[in-house]
Amino acid sequence: MSAPDLSVAATFSAQTVGAVVMSVLLLAFNRQYRKEYLFHWTLGWAASAVFHFARGIAMLLGESHPARIPLMVISSEAGCLLIAWFGFGVFELVRRRPVRLLDARNILIALGVAGAVAWLAPGVREAISAIVFVLTALVLWQKRKQREGVGFLVLGAAFFMSGAIAPLALVRVSPYIGYLDFLLQTVMGVGMIACLLEDEREAAELATVEIEHLAYHDALTGLPNRPLFIDRLIVGLAQAARNERHLAVFFLDLDRFKDINDSLGHSTGDQLLKEAADRIRHCVREGDTVARFGGDEFTLLVPNIDNVDDAAKIAQKIIETLKIPFFINDRELFVTTSVGVSIYPNDGADPETLVRNADTAMYRAKDQGRDNYQLYAPAMNARALERLALETMLRKALSQKELVLYYQPLVNVATRSIDGLEALIRWRHPELGLLSPANFISVAEMSGLIIPIGEWVLRTACKQVRAWHRRLDHPITIAVNLSARQFQAPDLVGQVRRALDESGLPPECLELEITESSAMQNSDNTIYTLRELKGLGVRIAMDDFGTGYSSLNYLKRFPIDTLKLDQMFVREVLTEQSDAAIVSAVIAMSHSLDLVVVAEGVETEAQFEFLRSQGCDRIQGFLYSAPLAAEQLEKYLLGKRTAV
Ligand code: C2E
Ligand code: MG
Ligand code: MG
């Protein structure tokens, strides 16, 4: 073997060994880090090893050896493929995404074909390699600022130089080209490892930022969460104290969000929260903080307000903005909001007090019928405590049998005889005396206590009326009021069925009263439940008709049998022409829909006469009797059943 052959053998074997070492090294890294670019570079280095090995052997064997051609083909193929694999790796490193499978396949086929012919036409492979490597180097140069560190630069320089000297391999002017090639190969390897390390460090940094963000932000809306809000409030308070400025804390709660969530599903609920969060964010300025406290509760911190009026304006703006209908999953959703506001220094000087007072004011806004804002006033705290105490007492009232039912007769207008009763709850409070539902039903609804209370009312009323049926031999009906909350109980239909079974009351004697506003909430769900209830054979009445969102459409959609005209219309029926007109129109319309009409709150004979002349079916009111306790009513029934 001659001297130049030896030097060729030495450089080719060094390059082969170098490429094998690199491909083994990157393979090991890839096992650990699982990156597409490491995988492609590993393939590239393996191809490089094959390329150098086959080429070296072919050269050593000499021109005439029969094995030379297959070796040259192999080397040419490997030489072309390595260009593709190195290129893919760099693309993936820079773009942070894998190459598309289809693109990769097409490029590999093209280079495979090029490789098959390149051994015949010297210079083709070298030209491709020069173009691709120089382009790769340019891309790396352009993107060098994307990343801190020297990886892109070193790798870019190695690609550039390899591209630049590729054509020289054709002439092989000197064995030093081989040494230079080996050197560049080494630099390229170092560059790749540097890129990997920098990539990993950046991923770790990003993960840290992400974790920090997650710890201080709400995942759904991306808004700051409670801890970050409190942090900002602490800072805001310090600044407000230093500059002697006011600061406002708002507590927002979407009204009846739970109904939307329960009836339309959580994904709609989530979408609504996201869009609501966006709208709130757009209502405020850069330096203000909007946070999500959990569920449908949001808070807002506005540092530097001039006066209370400013806070009121912001609250009103938020309420108006959230009132614009939302379009979610092809549905139009109407949302209202209750807002409470507390102001530093008037309503507190520390974060906890300010947030608590804003929350209390928000509850006050809910009490006031929702869809409004309330500025905190110290008396509210007393009220909140009262409400809490009431809730605790009410919980006990149920178990200690302090709740009782009163019954009010419903009178048939044609026969003037009692043919039904309405059960109305009362609370015999040991200290406060007899409390009317106005004093405690809203607390029962908000706390959810209405569900066990409602079940108790149903069972007691059914049992009582069944007992009267036996005693009086007269099948009167019983009407029981249902709250909207009871429709959310998983087993309302089951409760009604059990009350009927247990008492033996015929289902047609039970009438369930719902109000328009409670029926409107969550209407699809309500209609479904009402149909099931009707399936049991019970009747459904629309209570307080005319006070809610009256809509004839609802009368058609809801499977109701009876319409109870609210006492508001009856009261003025003889003095207000418009009320008289409404009453006669509603009666006529109800009859055309085959509904029984009951007029509530009839107190005078004149009212009774008017209603009778209009064809009203039943009346209920003090004219005949106020609601009475069971014992009194029994006497009344026994004495008056036929006399009235
Ligand atoms: P409602 O179902 O519309 O009941 C009729 C109300 O009108 C009763 O008030 C009754 O006492 C009153 N009333 C009857 N006749 C007259 C009259 O001639 N003049 C006047 N001014 N008022 C009359 P009450 O018993 O205070 O009940 C108020 C509301 O509380 C009920 O309105 C009903 O919505 C609710 N409620 C009562 N009991 C229950 C219950 O067991 N469950 C639920 N969820 N709500 C109930
Ligand atoms: Mg009623
Ligand atoms: Mg009513």
XYZ file of C-alpha atoms and ligand atoms in Angstrom:
692
model
C 0.000 0.000 0.000
C 1.435 3.365 -1.038
C 1.830 6.415 1.192
C -1.209 8.391 -0.144
C -3.340 5.258 0.198
C -2.334 5.034 3.826
C -3.284 8.595 4.473
C -6.638 8.002 2.685
C -7.181 4.901 4.827
C -6.325 6.848 7.971
C -8.704 9.781 7.269
C -11.572 7.593 6.097
C -11.298 5.286 9.083
C -11.041 8.258 11.438
C -14.164 9.775 9.828
C -15.990 6.433 9.977
C -15.138 5.918 13.630
C -16.023 9.540 14.395
C -19.436 9.146 12.703
C -20.107 5.849 14.518
C -19.233 7.451 17.859
C -21.559 10.390 17.113
C -24.437 8.208 16.041
C -24.083 6.017 19.152
C -23.854 9.107 21.341
C -26.930 10.754 19.817
C -28.819 7.474 19.953
C -28.143 7.358 23.680
C -29.247 10.996 24.053
C -32.367 10.298 22.034
C -33.298 7.423 24.322
C -33.244 9.889 27.164
C -34.630 13.072 25.610
C -36.849 11.678 22.864
C -36.457 14.425 20.297
C -37.188 14.103 16.592
C -34.069 16.003 15.619
C -31.844 13.692 17.650
C -33.399 10.750 15.876
C -32.724 12.237 12.439
C -29.197 13.268 13.329
C -28.517 9.746 14.604
C -29.619 8.396 11.220
C -27.500 11.073 9.533
C -24.380 10.035 11.430
C -25.035 6.357 10.761
C -25.327 7.189 7.055
C -22.149 9.236 7.338
C -20.340 6.213 8.822
C -21.538 4.018 5.942
C -20.605 6.702 3.431
C -17.032 7.075 4.673
C -16.482 3.387 5.228
C -17.724 2.323 1.785
C -15.909 5.139 0.066
C -12.643 4.443 1.927
C -12.716 0.740 1.081
C -13.605 1.490 -2.549
C -10.644 3.819 -2.850
C -8.272 1.356 -1.254
C -9.436 -1.467 -3.530
C -8.524 0.534 -6.611
C -10.254 1.311 -9.912
C -10.424 -2.183 -11.311
C -11.655 -4.172 -8.334
C -15.103 -5.763 -8.950
C -16.378 -4.722 -5.475
C -15.698 -1.095 -6.212
C -18.981 -0.371 -8.030
C -21.353 -1.730 -5.351
C -19.274 0.073 -2.721
C -19.484 3.330 -4.669
C -23.296 2.932 -5.032
C -23.658 2.285 -1.303
C -21.455 5.213 -0.452
C -23.306 7.489 -2.858
C -26.725 6.492 -1.430
C -25.548 6.959 2.158
C -23.919 10.272 1.224
C -27.171 11.607 -0.205
C -29.372 10.338 2.633
C -27.152 11.867 5.285
C -27.777 15.279 3.726
C -31.535 14.749 4.126
C -31.331 13.488 7.686
C -29.054 16.263 8.874
C -31.315 18.766 7.154
C -34.469 17.324 8.775
C -32.801 17.494 12.176
C -31.896 21.154 11.799
C -35.395 21.969 10.518
C -36.894 20.262 13.559
C -34.550 21.986 15.950
C -35.306 25.412 14.550
C -39.070 25.014 13.914
C -39.688 22.956 17.064
C -41.904 20.538 15.220
C -41.324 17.277 13.360
C -41.004 17.342 9.564
C -44.170 16.259 7.834
C -44.053 12.562 7.052
C -45.070 13.029 3.443
C -42.461 15.736 2.819
C -39.778 13.620 4.484
C -40.667 10.605 2.361
C -40.590 12.575 -0.890
C -37.260 14.179 -0.055
C -35.746 10.823 0.893
C -36.961 9.231 -2.355
C -35.564 12.128 -4.396
C -32.204 11.943 -2.653
C -32.235 8.144 -2.901
C -32.653 8.426 -6.676
C -29.976 11.117 -6.799
C -27.698 8.810 -4.802
C -28.252 5.943 -7.234
C -27.014 8.013 -10.160
C -24.569 10.274 -8.356
C -21.785 7.704 -8.292
C -21.780 7.790 -12.089
C -21.731 11.531 -12.284
C -19.171 12.857 -9.915
C -20.102 16.209 -8.482
C -23.876 15.681 -8.184
C -23.763 14.579 -4.558
C -21.186 17.226 -3.734
C -23.299 19.934 -5.338
C -26.416 18.871 -3.421
C -24.447 18.702 -0.230
C -22.908 22.146 -0.835
C -26.323 23.749 -1.494
C -28.164 22.061 1.382
C -25.408 22.589 3.939
C -24.869 26.233 3.051
C -28.647 26.843 3.197
C -28.824 25.033 6.526
C -25.989 27.211 7.782
C -27.875 30.336 6.686
C -31.031 29.220 8.484
C -29.057 28.577 11.669
C -27.363 31.947 11.347
C -30.681 33.672 10.895
C -32.205 31.931 13.904
C -29.154 32.268 16.159
C -30.915 34.926 18.252
C -33.780 32.538 18.987
C -31.654 30.884 21.566
C -29.040 31.979 24.067
C -25.714 30.146 23.711
C -23.362 29.167 20.915
C -24.950 25.941 19.653
C -26.598 27.467 16.557
C -23.426 29.388 15.681
C -21.070 26.418 16.022
C -23.404 24.101 14.147
C -24.048 26.749 11.471
C -20.325 27.340 10.996
C -19.675 23.598 10.683
C -22.450 23.212 8.083
C -21.222 26.242 6.188
C -17.654 25.023 6.024
C -18.725 21.467 5.150
C -20.861 22.872 2.337
C -18.061 25.100 1.160
C -15.415 22.381 0.995
C -17.740 19.705 -0.431
C -16.763 20.466 -4.065
C -13.082 20.169 -3.119
C -13.587 16.480 -2.348
C -13.938 15.986 -6.081
C -10.428 17.125 -6.806
C -8.865 15.830 -3.620
C -6.081 18.280 -4.129
C -4.513 17.328 -0.909
C -4.974 14.775 1.841
C -5.414 17.764 4.113
C -8.949 18.164 2.765
C -9.681 14.843 4.472
C -8.223 16.136 7.739
C -10.250 19.326 7.421
C -13.362 17.257 6.740
C -12.670 15.245 9.881
C -12.204 18.411 11.888
C -15.512 19.862 10.613
C -17.213 16.581 11.380
C -16.015 16.893 14.963
C -17.149 20.522 15.209
C -20.550 19.541 13.790
C -20.891 16.854 16.452
C -19.959 19.290 19.194
C -22.409 21.835 17.749
C -25.238 19.306 17.783
C -24.612 18.383 21.389
C -24.407 22.066 22.337
C -27.767 22.644 20.615
C -29.278 19.744 22.533
C -28.044 21.072 25.875
C -29.305 24.575 25.124
C -32.645 23.197 23.936
C -33.013 21.274 27.166
C -32.101 24.263 29.287
C -34.656 26.380 27.446
C -37.338 23.688 27.885
C -36.591 23.621 31.619
C -36.852 27.417 31.802
C -40.137 27.382 29.895
C -41.465 24.694 32.216
C -40.561 26.821 35.225
C -42.346 29.833 33.750
C -45.332 27.625 32.943
C -45.468 26.207 36.455
C -45.235 29.676 37.914
C -48.022 30.841 35.620
C -50.191 27.881 36.581
C -49.616 28.518 40.259
C -50.829 32.098 39.958
C -53.406 31.875 37.201
C -56.673 30.181 36.607
C -56.280 27.433 34.024
C -59.643 27.995 32.326
C -59.692 31.757 31.811
C -55.981 32.550 32.164
C -56.904 35.242 34.694
C -54.920 35.709 37.916
C -56.193 33.470 40.704
C -56.945 34.242 44.327
C -53.329 34.219 45.666
C -52.117 36.545 42.898
C -55.114 38.829 43.411
C -54.380 39.075 47.122
C -50.697 39.769 46.330
C -51.648 42.591 43.999
C -54.133 43.887 46.549
C -51.387 44.027 49.193
C -49.179 46.037 46.828
C -52.109 48.235 45.784
C -53.015 48.949 49.388
C -49.469 49.983 50.229
C -49.424 52.386 47.283
C -52.875 53.735 48.078
C -51.823 54.374 51.680
C -48.634 56.160 50.565
C -50.405 58.327 47.992
C -53.531 58.792 50.103
C -55.731 57.432 47.331
C -58.850 55.301 47.236
C -58.870 51.757 45.917
C -61.886 49.640 44.992
C -62.439 45.902 45.238
C -65.304 44.391 43.238
C -66.800 40.974 43.807
C -68.813 39.633 40.856
C -71.025 36.607 40.640
C -72.895 35.494 37.522
C -76.558 35.016 38.395
C -77.951 31.521 37.946
C -74.753 30.246 36.391
C -75.360 26.908 38.051
C -78.547 26.442 36.049
C -76.710 26.983 32.778
C -73.981 24.611 33.843
C -76.424 21.941 34.966
C -78.745 22.152 32.004
C -76.415 22.876 29.100
C -73.367 21.023 30.313
C -69.977 21.946 31.653
C -68.385 22.687 28.320
C -70.963 25.403 27.648
C -70.492 26.631 31.210
C -66.718 26.777 30.733
C -67.066 28.593 27.443
C -69.394 31.098 29.050
C -66.903 31.718 31.866
C -64.113 32.289 29.364
C -66.140 34.762 27.356
C -67.401 36.503 30.481
C -63.782 36.788 31.692
C -62.814 38.407 28.376
C -65.635 40.890 28.599
C -64.790 41.869 32.165
C -61.156 42.295 31.150
C -62.195 44.646 28.377
C -64.225 46.768 30.785
C -61.193 47.766 32.810
C -57.903 49.522 32.291
C -54.372 48.179 31.982
C -53.354 48.566 35.628
C -56.520 46.958 37.032
C -56.529 43.294 38.027
C -59.359 40.940 37.096
C -59.148 37.584 38.864
C -61.205 34.434 39.008
C -61.853 33.368 42.566
C -63.432 30.086 41.647
C -66.699 28.890 40.098
C -68.510 31.844 38.619
C -66.953 34.346 41.013
C -64.667 37.047 39.712
C -62.925 39.867 41.532
C -61.611 43.140 40.256
C -59.073 45.459 41.809
C -59.067 49.065 40.675
C -56.310 51.075 42.311
C -56.500 54.845 42.275
C -60.139 55.733 42.084
C -61.180 59.287 42.812
C -64.500 58.640 44.462
C -67.324 56.218 45.047
C -69.094 57.342 41.885
C -66.225 56.032 39.783
C -66.566 52.614 41.373
C -70.312 52.669 40.765
C -69.754 53.533 37.108
C -67.349 50.622 36.651
C -69.786 48.225 38.336
C -72.615 49.409 36.101
C -70.443 49.067 33.009
C -69.592 45.460 33.877
C -73.244 44.623 34.503
C -74.280 46.152 31.159
C -71.475 44.436 29.272
C -72.304 40.997 30.620
C -75.961 41.527 29.837
C -75.318 41.481 26.089
C -76.340 37.951 25.007
C -73.603 35.357 24.633
C -73.608 33.026 21.639
C -72.258 29.676 22.690
C -72.647 26.420 20.794
C -75.385 27.947 18.652
C -77.328 29.066 21.678
C -78.138 32.542 22.825
C -77.488 32.802 26.550
C -78.643 35.648 28.735
C -76.618 36.277 31.832
C -76.990 38.846 34.540
C -74.455 39.667 37.192
C -74.524 40.746 40.808
C -71.666 42.971 41.929
C -70.520 44.037 45.380
C -68.015 46.818 45.916
C -65.835 47.737 48.871
C -63.560 50.740 48.984
C -60.296 51.416 50.776
C -60.039 53.067 53.264
C -63.789 53.419 54.026
C -64.671 49.707 54.060
C -61.435 48.141 55.256
C -57.680 48.532 55.248
C -56.530 44.954 54.728
C -57.102 42.514 51.855
C -59.246 40.047 53.799
C -61.662 42.676 55.077
C -62.010 44.368 51.697
C -62.678 41.100 49.871
C -65.070 39.895 52.561
C -66.995 43.155 52.507
C -67.194 43.200 48.715
C -68.528 39.634 48.939
C -71.119 40.674 51.516
C -72.201 43.559 49.284
C -72.488 41.096 46.383
C -74.848 38.929 48.447
C -76.871 42.000 49.178
C -77.088 42.632 45.422
C -78.398 39.061 44.997
C -80.968 39.662 47.706
C -82.094 42.789 45.917
C -83.186 40.668 42.999
C -79.809 40.133 41.316
C -78.637 42.026 38.214
C -77.443 45.049 40.189
C -74.499 46.329 42.191
C -74.275 47.297 45.830
C -71.670 49.367 47.586
C -70.710 47.897 50.924
C -72.382 49.347 53.991
C -71.491 48.205 57.532
C -75.106 47.210 58.202
C -74.710 44.504 55.574
C -72.435 42.496 57.768
C -75.091 42.406 60.413
C -77.539 41.223 57.769
C -75.152 38.555 56.538
C -74.779 37.275 60.076
C -78.525 37.324 60.492
C -78.922 35.303 57.325
C -76.392 32.763 58.524
C -78.110 32.500 61.894
C -81.446 32.091 60.132
C -80.036 29.285 58.008
C -78.752 27.460 61.085
C -82.077 27.870 62.850
C -84.010 26.746 59.787
C -81.919 23.598 59.601
C -82.983 22.792 63.148
C -86.577 23.871 62.550
C -87.103 20.993 60.133
C -85.840 18.347 62.537
C -87.558 19.913 65.552
C -90.901 20.019 63.769
C -91.259 23.791 63.953
C -92.440 23.932 60.351
C -96.185 23.614 59.830
C -98.540 23.744 56.916
C -101.477 26.083 56.663
C -104.194 25.451 54.159
C -106.162 27.993 52.180
C -109.408 27.000 50.460
C -109.910 27.279 46.720
C -113.517 27.976 45.888
C -115.364 26.846 42.804
C -116.926 29.988 41.342
C -119.955 28.254 39.829
C -120.958 26.263 42.923
C -119.346 28.503 45.546
C -118.113 25.374 47.280
C -114.614 24.530 48.453
C -113.118 22.055 46.036
C -109.456 22.500 46.740
C -106.784 23.726 49.136
C -103.362 25.246 48.770
C -100.708 24.201 51.273
C -98.723 27.210 52.512
C -95.784 26.785 54.811
C -95.292 28.584 58.133
C -92.546 28.457 60.725
C -93.611 28.357 64.359
C -90.492 29.991 65.696
C -90.074 29.465 69.453
C -89.139 33.126 69.995
C -90.259 35.040 66.953
C -93.717 33.488 66.666
C -95.382 32.475 63.420
C -93.179 33.378 60.464
C -94.509 33.650 56.905
C -92.631 32.128 53.972
C -91.450 35.599 52.940
C -89.165 35.503 55.994
C -87.374 32.271 55.220
C -88.095 30.760 51.786
C -85.290 32.698 50.072
C -82.774 31.521 52.698
C -84.060 27.981 52.259
C -83.618 28.299 48.488
C -80.135 29.742 48.637
C -78.894 27.200 51.145
C -80.505 24.268 49.362
C -82.603 23.515 52.446
C -85.667 23.955 50.266
C -85.098 20.447 48.929
C -85.683 18.552 52.213
C -88.260 21.157 53.258
C -90.083 20.790 49.935
C -90.159 17.026 50.313
C -91.579 17.395 53.812
C -94.291 19.771 52.504
C -95.274 17.277 49.801
C -95.528 14.317 52.136
C -97.341 16.225 54.883
C -99.838 17.867 52.527
C -100.651 14.596 50.717
C -101.098 12.709 53.984
C -103.272 15.423 55.506
C -105.577 15.765 52.527
C -105.930 12.016 52.188
C -107.025 11.941 55.852
C -109.608 14.655 55.138
C -110.861 12.711 52.139
C -111.660 9.827 54.469
C -113.157 11.985 57.181
C -115.175 14.345 54.991
C -115.973 11.971 52.202
C -115.255 14.787 49.784
C -112.378 14.538 47.278
C -110.855 18.007 47.456
C -107.621 18.783 45.620
C -104.414 19.990 47.210
C -101.984 22.447 45.615
C -98.331 22.389 46.677
C -95.789 25.082 45.754
C -92.502 24.028 44.177
C -89.364 26.169 44.075
C -87.063 26.283 41.070
C -84.357 24.733 43.215
C -86.475 21.618 43.695
C -86.321 20.960 39.961
C -82.581 20.630 40.342
C -82.966 17.891 42.933
C -82.091 14.642 41.225
C -85.236 12.930 42.370
C -88.164 15.348 42.333
C -90.354 12.883 40.407
C -89.418 10.118 42.847
C -90.285 12.370 45.786
C -93.732 13.104 44.364
C -94.350 9.438 43.582
C -93.387 8.414 47.119
C -95.610 11.107 48.669
C -98.547 9.778 46.621
C -97.828 6.107 47.337
C -97.264 6.689 51.018
C -100.474 8.670 51.504
C -102.667 6.818 49.039
C -103.802 10.164 47.609
C -105.132 9.827 44.031
C -102.627 11.642 41.764
C -105.326 13.752 40.093
C -105.992 15.359 43.491
C -102.457 16.759 43.656
C -101.600 19.966 41.844
C -98.011 21.244 41.765
C -97.551 24.997 41.481
C -94.578 26.440 39.696
C -93.882 30.104 38.996
C -93.166 31.540 35.596
C -89.731 32.723 36.590
C -88.715 29.381 38.039
C -90.057 27.593 34.979
C -88.106 29.907 32.703
C -84.789 29.045 34.268
C -83.423 25.988 32.734
C -86.578 25.587 30.704
C -85.723 22.442 28.706
C -84.941 20.550 31.840
C -88.045 21.865 33.588
C -90.308 20.834 30.705
C -88.848 17.354 30.784
C -89.426 17.017 34.537
C -92.934 18.436 34.237
C -93.790 15.847 31.587
C -92.567 13.099 33.884
C -94.647 14.522 36.713
C -97.690 14.643 34.476
C -96.964 11.040 33.656
C -97.703 10.269 37.310
C -101.166 11.759 36.804
C -100.672 14.941 38.862
C -101.745 18.385 37.647
C -99.487 21.379 37.072
C -100.368 25.002 37.808
C -98.590 28.162 36.734
C -98.567 30.310 39.876
C -98.442 34.112 40.120
C -99.170 34.467 36.430
C -98.372 37.938 35.146
C -95.541 38.745 37.532
C -92.716 36.936 35.782
C -91.515 37.003 32.239
C -95.013 36.403 30.932
C -94.872 34.918 27.562
C -97.682 33.185 25.784
C -95.077 30.995 24.231
C -94.350 29.497 27.637
C -97.993 28.708 28.195
C -97.912 26.670 25.025
C -94.617 24.969 25.726
C -95.237 24.014 29.321
C -97.581 21.114 29.987
C -99.813 23.006 32.429
C -103.439 22.493 33.443
C -104.110 25.539 35.568
C -103.210 29.188 35.496
C -103.219 31.201 38.705
C -103.739 34.860 38.026
C -101.610 36.910 40.394
C -103.327 38.924 43.098
C -101.703 42.085 41.730
C -104.277 42.123 38.864
C -107.176 41.090 41.068
C -106.513 43.852 43.596
C -107.220 46.699 41.183
C -109.598 44.882 38.928
C -112.481 47.225 39.753
C -110.501 50.448 39.779
C -107.974 49.998 36.986
C -109.399 49.520 33.560
C -106.205 48.021 32.251
C -106.207 45.356 34.968
C -109.795 44.474 34.194
C -108.893 44.173 30.518
C -105.887 41.956 31.312
C -107.925 39.716 33.593
C -110.693 39.141 31.056
C -108.180 38.611 28.235
C -106.148 36.113 30.268
C -109.283 34.186 31.237
C -110.471 34.018 27.624
C -107.052 32.976 26.385
C -106.654 30.333 29.106
C -109.973 28.807 28.224
C -109.009 28.643 24.589
C -105.930 26.709 25.729
C -108.121 24.480 27.902
C -106.637 25.768 31.138
C -108.484 26.171 34.422
C -108.158 29.750 35.741
C -107.764 30.514 39.427
C -107.780 34.118 40.667
C -105.606 34.735 43.716
C -106.149 37.328 46.437
C -109.888 37.790 46.093
C -110.927 39.892 49.073
C -114.287 41.414 48.162
C -117.615 40.288 46.868
C -117.347 42.839 44.044
C -114.096 41.289 42.859
C -115.718 37.876 43.031
C -118.640 39.084 40.946
C -116.387 40.553 38.292
C -114.368 37.357 38.061
C -117.517 35.264 37.866
C -118.839 37.461 35.055
C -115.621 36.860 33.138
C -115.890 33.093 33.533
C -113.093 32.569 36.086
C -113.204 28.960 37.355
C -111.897 29.128 40.899
C -110.943 31.812 43.365
C -108.694 31.901 46.384
C -108.603 34.726 48.906
C -109.513 36.268 52.201
C -113.110 36.678 50.985
C -113.567 33.034 51.866
C -110.717 32.301 54.163
C -107.147 33.160 54.955
C -104.746 30.199 55.155
C -105.619 28.185 58.272
C -103.848 25.654 60.448
C -104.984 22.064 59.858
C -107.234 21.865 62.959
C -108.936 25.175 62.183
C -109.384 24.285 58.573
C -110.948 20.970 59.507
C -113.545 22.748 61.588
C -114.073 25.227 58.792
C -114.509 22.477 56.250
C -116.908 20.528 58.448
C -118.989 23.612 59.150
C -118.832 25.447 55.859
C -118.382 22.850 53.216
C -121.842 23.282 51.874
C -122.815 26.500 53.549
C -120.516 28.845 51.581
P -98.434 31.873 46.562
O -98.230 30.465 46.201
O -98.835 32.807 45.485
O -99.491 31.885 47.724
C -100.509 32.795 47.852
C -100.151 33.823 48.852
O -101.149 34.815 48.852
C -100.097 33.268 50.274
O -99.105 33.953 50.983
C -101.445 33.661 50.808
O -101.486 33.802 52.217
C -101.658 34.983 50.144
N -103.069 35.309 50.030
C -104.091 34.460 49.855
N -105.257 35.121 49.752
C -104.975 36.434 49.858
C -105.761 37.630 49.829
O -106.962 37.618 49.679
N -105.125 38.802 49.953
C -103.781 38.861 50.112
N -103.214 40.052 50.228
N -102.998 37.760 50.149
C -103.595 36.560 50.023
P -98.062 33.228 51.890
O -98.693 32.081 52.578
O -97.384 34.255 52.687
O -97.071 32.615 50.849
C -96.297 33.413 50.060
C -95.571 32.656 49.033
O -94.610 31.772 49.605
C -96.465 31.737 48.222
O -97.114 32.476 47.239
C -95.480 30.757 47.688
O -94.872 31.265 46.534
C -94.459 30.673 48.799
N -94.699 29.432 49.548
C -95.604 29.174 50.515
N -95.499 27.905 50.935
C -94.518 27.338 50.218
C -93.943 26.029 50.178
O -94.347 25.101 50.862
N -92.923 25.819 49.292
C -92.501 26.813 48.495
N -91.504 26.544 47.646
N -92.992 28.048 48.487
C -94.002 28.297 49.334
Mg -98.921 29.097 45.213
Mg -99.488 32.875 43.853
